[in-house]
mmCIF file of C-alpha atoms in Angstrom:
data_model
loop_
_atom_site.group_PDB
_atom_site.id
_atom_site.type_symbol
_atom_site.label_atom_id
_atom_site.label_comp_id
_atom_site.label_asym_id
_atom_site.label_seq_id
_atom_site.Cartn_x
_atom_site.Cartn_y
_atom_site.Cartn_z
ATOM 1 C CA ASN A 2 55.329 97.497 72.905
ATOM 2 C CA GLY A 3 57.534 95.255 70.803
ATOM 3 C CA LEU A 4 60.482 93.025 71.494
ATOM 4 C CA LEU A 5 64.018 93.958 70.454
ATOM 5 C CA PHE A 6 66.844 91.464 70.038
ATOM 6 C CA TYR A 7 70.094 93.367 70.588
ATOM 7 C CA PRO A 8 72.940 91.301 69.052
ATOM 8 C CA SER A 9 75.863 93.630 69.785
ATOM 9 C CA GLY A 10 78.110 93.972 72.790
ATOM 10 C CA TYR A 11 76.040 95.253 75.683
ATOM 11 C CA GLU A 12 77.512 98.136 77.658
ATOM 12 C CA GLY A 13 75.307 97.405 80.662
ATOM 13 C CA LEU A 14 73.974 100.931 81.077
ATOM 14 C CA GLU A 15 70.296 100.166 80.774
ATOM 15 C CA GLU A 16 67.928 97.268 81.021
ATOM 16 C CA SER A 17 64.510 96.659 79.636
ATOM 17 C CA PRO A 18 62.008 93.816 79.875
ATOM 18 C CA ARG A 19 61.456 94.317 76.119
ATOM 19 C CA ILE A 20 65.074 93.797 75.063
ATOM 20 C CA VAL A 21 66.905 90.496 74.780
ATOM 21 C CA TYR A 22 70.616 91.345 75.052
ATOM 22 C CA LEU A 23 72.619 88.776 73.102
ATOM 23 C CA GLY A 24 76.107 90.243 73.406
ATOM 24 C CA PRO A 25 78.367 89.923 76.406
ATOM 25 C CA ALA A 26 77.811 92.119 79.434
ATOM 26 C CA PRO A 27 80.835 93.930 80.934
ATOM 27 C CA ASN A 28 81.214 91.443 83.778
ATOM 28 C CA GLN A 29 81.435 88.648 81.184
ATOM 29 C CA GLN A 30 84.017 90.277 78.927
ATOM 30 C CA LEU A 31 85.705 93.429 80.238
ATOM 31 C CA PHE A 32 86.391 92.274 83.796
ATOM 32 C CA PRO A 33 87.994 88.986 82.680
ATOM 33 C CA ALA A 34 89.974 90.912 80.021
ATOM 34 C CA VAL A 35 91.407 93.296 82.625
ATOM 35 C CA ASP A 36 92.113 90.351 84.940
ATOM 36 C CA PHE A 37 93.964 88.572 82.136
ATOM 37 C CA LEU A 38 96.088 91.612 81.285
ATOM 38 C CA THR A 39 96.943 92.527 84.860
ATOM 39 C CA ASN A 40 97.088 89.153 86.627
ATOM 40 C CA THR A 41 98.157 86.679 83.944
ATOM 41 C CA LEU A 42 100.295 88.932 81.735
ATOM 42 C CA LYS A 43 101.332 91.201 84.653
ATOM 43 C CA LYS A 44 100.657 94.388 82.650
ATOM 44 C CA LYS A 45 100.362 97.554 84.720
ATOM 45 C CA ARG A 46 100.254 100.482 82.243
ATOM 46 C CA LEU A 47 97.114 100.254 80.091
ATOM 47 C CA PHE A 48 96.118 102.411 77.146
ATOM 48 C CA LEU A 49 92.453 102.493 76.034
ATOM 49 C CA VAL A 50 91.602 102.934 72.355
ATOM 50 C CA GLY A 51 88.175 102.694 70.750
ATOM 51 C CA SER A 52 85.660 103.855 68.213
ATOM 52 C CA ASP A 53 83.824 107.044 69.106
ATOM 53 C CA TYR A 54 80.339 105.911 70.122
ATOM 54 C CA VAL A 55 78.514 104.701 73.216
ATOM 55 C CA PHE A 56 79.874 101.160 73.712
ATOM 56 C CA PRO A 57 83.594 102.040 73.676
ATOM 57 C CA ARG A 58 83.062 105.107 75.859
ATOM 58 C CA ALA A 59 81.054 103.082 78.380
ATOM 59 C CA ALA A 60 83.524 100.184 78.184
ATOM 60 C CA HIS A 61 86.431 102.506 78.946
ATOM 61 C CA GLU A 62 84.651 103.834 82.038
ATOM 62 C CA ILE A 63 84.001 100.265 83.168
ATOM 63 C CA VAL A 64 87.690 99.398 82.655
ATOM 64 C CA ARG A 65 88.666 102.525 84.632
ATOM 65 C CA ASP A 66 86.415 101.371 87.485
ATOM 66 C CA ALA A 67 87.944 97.885 87.385
ATOM 67 C CA VAL A 68 91.451 99.363 87.534
ATOM 68 C CA LYS A 69 90.608 101.575 90.543
ATOM 69 C CA ALA A 70 90.645 98.443 92.701
ATOM 70 C CA ARG A 71 94.231 97.746 91.581
ATOM 71 C CA PRO A 72 96.520 100.516 92.836
ATOM 72 C CA GLU A 73 99.485 99.044 90.962
ATOM 73 C CA VAL A 74 97.675 99.425 87.607
ATOM 74 C CA GLU A 75 97.118 102.714 85.801
ATOM 75 C CA ILE A 76 95.392 103.946 82.670
ATOM 76 C CA VAL A 77 98.115 105.945 80.909
ATOM 77 C CA GLY A 78 96.052 107.263 78.006
ATOM 78 C CA GLU A 79 92.968 107.047 75.841
ATOM 79 C CA ALA A 80 92.042 107.752 72.232
ATOM 80 C CA PHE A 81 88.824 107.537 70.235
ATOM 81 C CA LEU A 82 88.548 107.179 66.463
ATOM 82 C CA PRO A 83 85.512 107.915 64.298
ATOM 83 C CA LEU A 84 83.715 104.791 63.076
ATOM 84 C CA GLY A 85 85.311 103.761 59.793
ATOM 85 C CA ALA A 86 88.329 106.031 60.324
ATOM 86 C CA GLU A 87 91.073 105.618 57.774
ATOM 87 C CA ASP A 88 93.598 107.904 59.454
ATOM 88 C CA VAL A 89 94.711 106.345 62.724
ATOM 89 C CA SER A 90 98.020 108.192 63.011
ATOM 90 C CA ALA A 91 97.032 110.519 65.896
ATOM 91 C CA ALA A 92 95.784 107.604 68.008
ATOM 92 C CA VAL A 93 98.881 105.527 67.243
ATOM 93 C CA GLN A 94 101.145 108.443 68.156
ATOM 94 C CA LYS A 95 99.280 108.925 71.432
ATOM 95 C CA VAL A 96 99.811 105.241 72.249
ATOM 96 C CA ARG A 97 103.518 105.480 71.493
ATOM 97 C CA ASP A 98 103.909 108.723 73.483
ATOM 98 C CA THR A 99 102.399 107.177 76.629
ATOM 99 C CA ASN A 100 104.459 103.967 76.338
ATOM 100 C CA PRO A 101 101.890 101.508 77.760
ATOM 101 C CA ASP A 102 102.660 97.873 78.380
ATOM 102 C CA ALA A 103 99.227 96.766 77.089
ATOM 103 C CA ILE A 104 96.339 98.184 75.060
ATOM 104 C CA VAL A 105 92.621 97.558 75.583
ATOM 105 C CA ASN A 106 90.972 97.902 72.177
ATOM 106 C CA THR A 107 87.284 98.696 71.620
ATOM 107 C CA ILE A 108 87.660 99.760 67.968
ATOM 108 C CA ASN A 109 85.019 98.376 65.609
ATOM 109 C CA GLY A 110 85.209 97.466 61.949
ATOM 110 C CA THR A 111 87.981 97.838 59.394
ATOM 111 C CA THR A 112 89.656 100.584 61.400
ATOM 112 C CA ASN A 113 91.044 97.762 63.544
ATOM 113 C CA PHE A 114 93.377 96.572 60.816
ATOM 114 C CA ARG A 115 94.559 100.082 60.010
ATOM 115 C CA PHE A 116 95.249 100.595 63.707
ATOM 116 C CA PHE A 117 97.120 97.301 64.150
ATOM 117 C CA ARG A 118 99.245 97.766 61.049
ATOM 118 C CA ALA A 119 100.118 101.392 61.905
ATOM 119 C CA LEU A 120 100.783 100.527 65.555
ATOM 120 C CA ARG A 121 103.254 97.764 64.744
ATOM 121 C CA ALA A 122 105.051 99.579 61.892
ATOM 122 C CA GLY A 123 108.496 100.232 63.314
ATOM 123 C CA TRP A 124 107.343 99.948 66.924
ATOM 124 C CA LYS A 125 107.109 97.304 69.623
ATOM 125 C CA GLY A 126 105.602 93.934 68.844
ATOM 126 C CA SER A 127 102.737 92.118 70.494
ATOM 127 C CA ALA A 128 105.070 90.250 72.863
ATOM 128 C CA GLU A 129 106.093 93.575 74.428
ATOM 129 C CA VAL A 130 102.826 95.510 74.155
ATOM 130 C CA PRO A 131 99.899 93.192 73.523
ATOM 131 C CA VAL A 132 96.544 94.486 72.366
ATOM 132 C CA LEU A 133 93.471 92.885 73.898
ATOM 133 C CA SER A 134 90.446 93.492 71.667
ATOM 134 C CA VAL A 135 86.817 93.101 72.690
ATOM 135 C CA SER A 136 85.089 94.115 69.449
ATOM 136 C CA VAL A 137 86.860 92.109 66.739
ATOM 137 C CA PRO A 138 84.853 89.130 65.460
ATOM 138 C CA GLU A 139 86.746 86.038 64.429
ATOM 139 C CA THR A 140 85.551 86.479 60.839
ATOM 140 C CA ASP A 141 87.520 89.754 60.691
ATOM 141 C CA VAL A 142 90.594 88.036 62.091
ATOM 142 C CA ALA A 143 90.274 85.345 59.430
ATOM 143 C CA ALA A 144 90.209 88.053 56.742
ATOM 144 C CA ASP A 145 93.599 89.454 57.864
ATOM 145 C CA PRO A 146 95.191 87.159 60.469
ATOM 146 C CA ASP A 147 98.673 88.662 60.148
ATOM 147 C CA ALA A 148 97.451 92.041 61.424
ATOM 148 C CA MET A 149 96.741 90.649 64.904
ATOM 149 C CA THR A 150 99.249 87.850 65.269
ATOM 150 C CA GLY A 151 100.281 87.589 68.920
ATOM 151 C CA ASP A 152 97.501 89.802 70.231
ATOM 152 C CA TYR A 153 94.367 88.744 72.134
ATOM 153 C CA LEU A 154 90.590 88.677 71.697
ATOM 154 C CA ALA A 155 88.080 88.527 74.535
ATOM 155 C CA GLY A 156 84.715 87.193 73.465
ATOM 156 C CA CYS A 157 81.877 84.895 74.404
ATOM 157 C CA TYR A 158 82.476 82.196 71.847
ATOM 158 C CA PHE A 159 84.935 81.482 69.060
ATOM 159 C CA GLU A 160 83.671 78.851 66.650
ATOM 160 C CA SER A 161 87.069 78.470 64.992
ATOM 161 C CA VAL A 162 88.680 77.216 68.218
ATOM 162 C CA GLY A 163 86.979 73.874 67.544
ATOM 163 C CA THR A 164 86.743 72.371 71.030
ATOM 164 C CA SER A 165 84.566 69.334 71.578
ATOM 165 C CA GLU A 166 82.268 71.441 73.796
ATOM 166 C CA GLY A 167 81.918 74.019 71.024
ATOM 167 C CA LYS A 168 81.178 71.367 68.423
ATOM 168 C CA ASP A 169 78.537 69.850 70.716
ATOM 169 C CA LEU A 170 76.948 73.258 71.216
ATOM 170 C CA LEU A 171 76.785 73.928 67.468
ATOM 171 C CA ALA A 172 75.261 70.505 66.845
ATOM 172 C CA LYS A 173 72.556 71.171 69.456
ATOM 173 C CA VAL A 174 71.803 74.621 67.999
ATOM 174 C CA ARG A 175 71.570 73.222 64.471
ATOM 175 C CA ARG A 176 69.288 70.357 65.575
ATOM 176 C CA ARG A 177 66.970 72.769 67.349
#
């Protein structure tokens, strides 16, 4: 009989009158991400990689559903990594073996940087095979910006972008 504030990405698989979901819902993040990859970047062979827990697994199913409406687009592979994984070699090899033209990334935490560094070591760059991440906060990018140079993030709000609208929003939040 309490109230829960859920600050993480919301997979959209349940709803409760006692939960305030603060993260993006799939229609706010995953659908626009797939649209960007397939319509704007014209990518047609997607690989899904994520951490092994509920949000990435649900997100991948949602991406699969979004791709079903696009017969020219296919999911060529998928890999899951344990949270906090240090060894990403099997996932990276699976990506390389399937030769996608874009990667949808739902990895969380420091495993992201291991994945990005291993993926790019001696393989195609982000111009050829971009990674679009949905679970990397801008504070992590700031900690190691070289790891993701040329790749993409899909999120609700990026404070570091510094638009006038964003600055106005922050001022209003701080005043309140």
